[in-house]
């Protein structure tokens, strides 16, 4: 049975067809939120489960109201269309989740310019465009949050050197979030990053060469959803300008046993986190 804690609150999620984006949407929907999904997958993909439409159906089944918008977070017109649709359908925007992301970890000399551009465009430009379009509406929300799926800024040379272009794009997302927290410190809007402690069982992991083995040591996207909901429950004054780790957020709320999320006794620690 759905709760009502987030009733009347509207969340916009980029890349919400599956994985972490959909899980966070479902977490909010279970508490009664309206969820607007912006994603490119309108038709089934042979290697990726679900479409923006099947995701919307799951949101409705979970107890929320859903709106599916087919569009590309890199395209300013598509992003504005999604926000306009959210406002038309639900009256505003209270939560912006910057989830859409691209990854390529080839060494610099093997990385194509096309893949480099794709990462910067989806990860950094997409985060900028979606947040910018949401801001006029977030200003009017009594409980405004921007949550970006991006890591803490770890300057360990290992993480700087192993895949500099991907690191640049993810740290770019983090820097935008931290920068906005400072820029809008007096606006009553919370800006935070959330990152998983461990690998998460998503299609991106499943489609790697070692996908089967990695999935066994990866936690469910539900842990990110539960952590996101915990952050979204906090006031903007109490929680802004932070780079949260999912397990730490839940531990602060009293969770001591993470076995229900899977991954086995020694789940794989995620990128950008030192062991």
Coordinates of C-alpha atoms in Angstrom, one line a residue, residues 85-261:
X85 CA 4.6 18.9 -19.1
X86 CA 5.4 18.4 -15.4
X87 CA 4.0 21.8 -14.6
X88 CA 0.9 21.3 -16.8
X89 CA 0.1 17.9 -15.3
X90 CA 1.1 18.5 -11.7
X91 CA 1.4 22.2 -11.1
X92 CA 5.1 22.5 -10.4
X93 CA 8.4 20.7 -9.7
X94 CA 9.7 19.9 -6.2
X95 CA 12.5 17.4 -6.9
X96 CA 15.0 17.2 -9.7
X97 CA 17.0 14.0 -10.0
X98 CA 20.0 14.2 -12.4
X99 CA 20.5 10.5 -13.0
X100 CA 21.1 10.2 -16.8
X101 CA 24.8 9.3 -17.4
X102 CA 27.2 7.8 -19.9
X103 CA 30.4 5.9 -19.2
X104 CA 33.4 5.0 -21.3
X105 CA 36.6 3.9 -19.5
X106 CA 39.0 3.3 -22.4
X107 CA 42.5 4.7 -22.0
X108 CA 42.9 8.2 -23.5
X109 CA 44.6 7.0 -26.7
X110 CA 41.8 4.5 -27.4
X111 CA 38.9 6.7 -26.4
X112 CA 37.1 8.2 -29.4
X113 CA 36.2 11.9 -29.5
X114 CA 32.6 10.8 -30.0
X115 CA 32.5 8.9 -26.7
X116 CA 34.3 11.8 -24.9
X117 CA 31.7 14.2 -26.2
X118 CA 28.9 11.9 -25.3
X119 CA 30.0 11.7 -21.6
X120 CA 30.4 15.4 -21.2
X121 CA 27.1 16.1 -23.0
X122 CA 25.0 13.7 -21.1
X123 CA 26.7 13.9 -17.7
X124 CA 27.6 17.6 -17.4
X125 CA 25.4 19.4 -20.0
X126 CA 22.4 17.2 -19.2
X127 CA 22.7 18.0 -15.5
X128 CA 23.0 21.7 -16.2
X129 CA 20.0 21.8 -18.6
X130 CA 17.6 19.8 -16.4
X131 CA 18.5 21.7 -13.3
X132 CA 18.3 25.1 -15.0
X133 CA 14.9 24.3 -16.4
X134 CA 13.6 23.1 -13.0
X135 CA 15.0 26.1 -11.0
X136 CA 12.1 28.6 -11.5
X137 CA 9.7 26.0 -10.2
X138 CA 12.0 24.8 -7.4
X139 CA 12.1 28.3 -6.1
X140 CA 8.4 28.1 -5.5
X141 CA 8.4 24.7 -3.8
X142 CA 8.3 24.5 0.0
X143 CA 10.5 21.3 -0.1
X144 CA 12.8 21.8 -3.1
X145 CA 15.6 19.3 -3.7
X146 CA 18.1 18.7 -6.6
X147 CA 19.7 15.3 -6.2
X148 CA 22.6 14.4 -8.6
X149 CA 23.9 10.9 -9.0
X150 CA 27.6 11.8 -8.8
X151 CA 30.5 10.9 -6.6
X152 CA 32.5 12.7 -3.9
X153 CA 35.5 14.6 -5.3
X154 CA 38.3 12.1 -4.6
X155 CA 41.6 13.5 -5.7
X156 CA 43.4 10.2 -5.3
X157 CA 45.7 10.0 -8.3
X158 CA 44.4 6.5 -9.0
X159 CA 40.9 7.8 -9.8
X160 CA 42.3 10.8 -11.7
X161 CA 44.4 8.5 -13.8
X162 CA 42.5 5.4 -14.5
X163 CA 39.8 7.0 -16.8
X164 CA 40.4 10.8 -16.8
X165 CA 37.6 11.6 -19.2
X166 CA 34.9 9.7 -17.4
X167 CA 36.2 11.1 -14.1
X168 CA 36.0 14.6 -15.5
X169 CA 32.4 14.1 -16.5
X170 CA 31.3 12.7 -13.1
X171 CA 33.3 15.2 -11.1
X172 CA 31.8 17.9 -13.3
X173 CA 28.3 16.8 -12.1
X174 CA 29.6 16.9 -8.5
X175 CA 31.1 20.4 -9.0
X176 CA 27.9 21.7 -10.5
X177 CA 25.9 20.4 -7.5
X178 CA 28.3 21.8 -4.9
X179 CA 28.4 25.1 -6.9
X180 CA 24.7 25.4 -7.0
X181 CA 24.4 24.8 -3.2
X182 CA 26.6 27.9 -2.8
X183 CA 25.0 29.9 -5.5
X184 CA 21.4 29.2 -4.2
X185 CA 22.3 29.1 -0.5
X186 CA 19.5 31.6 0.3
X187 CA 16.9 30.1 -2.1
X188 CA 15.7 27.3 0.1
X189 CA 16.7 24.6 -2.4
X190 CA 18.8 21.6 -1.4
X191 CA 21.5 20.5 -3.8
X192 CA 23.2 17.2 -3.1
X193 CA 25.0 14.3 -4.7
X194 CA 24.3 10.7 -4.0
X195 CA 26.7 7.9 -4.9
X196 CA 26.6 4.1 -4.2
X197 CA 29.1 2.5 -1.8
X198 CA 29.1 -0.6 -4.0
X199 CA 28.4 -1.6 -7.6
X200 CA 24.7 -1.5 -8.3
X201 CA 23.0 -4.2 -10.4
X202 CA 22.1 -2.2 -13.4
X203 CA 22.0 -2.8 -17.2
X204 CA 25.3 -0.9 -17.5
X205 CA 27.0 -3.5 -15.2
X206 CA 25.2 -6.4 -16.8
X207 CA 26.3 -5.5 -20.3
X208 CA 30.0 -5.4 -19.4
X209 CA 32.2 -8.4 -20.4
X210 CA 32.3 -9.6 -16.8
X211 CA 28.7 -8.7 -16.1
X212 CA 27.5 -12.0 -14.7
X213 CA 30.3 -12.1 -12.1
X214 CA 29.9 -8.4 -11.2
X215 CA 26.1 -8.7 -10.7
X216 CA 26.7 -11.3 -8.0
X217 CA 28.7 -8.7 -6.0
X218 CA 26.4 -5.8 -6.8
X219 CA 23.6 -4.4 -4.6
X220 CA 20.1 -3.8 -5.8
X221 CA 19.2 -0.3 -7.1
X222 CA 16.7 -0.2 -4.2
X223 CA 19.5 0.8 -1.8
X224 CA 20.0 4.0 -3.8
X225 CA 16.2 4.6 -3.8
X226 CA 16.0 4.2 0.0
X227 CA 19.0 6.5 0.5
X228 CA 17.5 9.1 -1.9
X229 CA 14.1 9.1 -0.1
X230 CA 16.0 9.5 3.2
X231 CA 17.8 12.6 1.8
X232 CA 14.5 14.0 0.3
X233 CA 12.9 13.8 3.7
X234 CA 15.4 16.3 5.1
X235 CA 15.0 20.0 5.0
X236 CA 17.0 22.1 2.6
X237 CA 18.5 24.0 5.5
X238 CA 19.6 20.7 7.1
X239 CA 20.9 18.9 4.0
X240 CA 22.6 20.8 1.2
X241 CA 26.0 20.9 -0.4
X242 CA 26.8 17.3 0.5
X243 CA 28.1 14.3 -1.4
X244 CA 26.4 11.4 0.2
X245 CA 27.1 7.7 0.1
X246 CA 24.0 5.5 0.1
X247 CA 25.1 3.1 2.9
X248 CA 26.2 6.1 5.1
X249 CA 22.8 7.8 4.7
X250 CA 21.0 4.6 5.7
X251 CA 23.4 4.0 8.6
X252 CA 22.6 7.5 9.9
X253 CA 18.9 6.4 9.9
X254 CA 19.7 3.3 11.9
X255 CA 20.1 0.6 9.2
X256 CA 22.8 -1.9 10.3
X257 CA 22.1 -4.8 8.0
X258 CA 22.5 -4.3 4.2
X259 CA 22.1 -8.0 3.3
X260 CA 18.6 -7.4 1.9
X261 CA 20.1 -5.4 -0.9

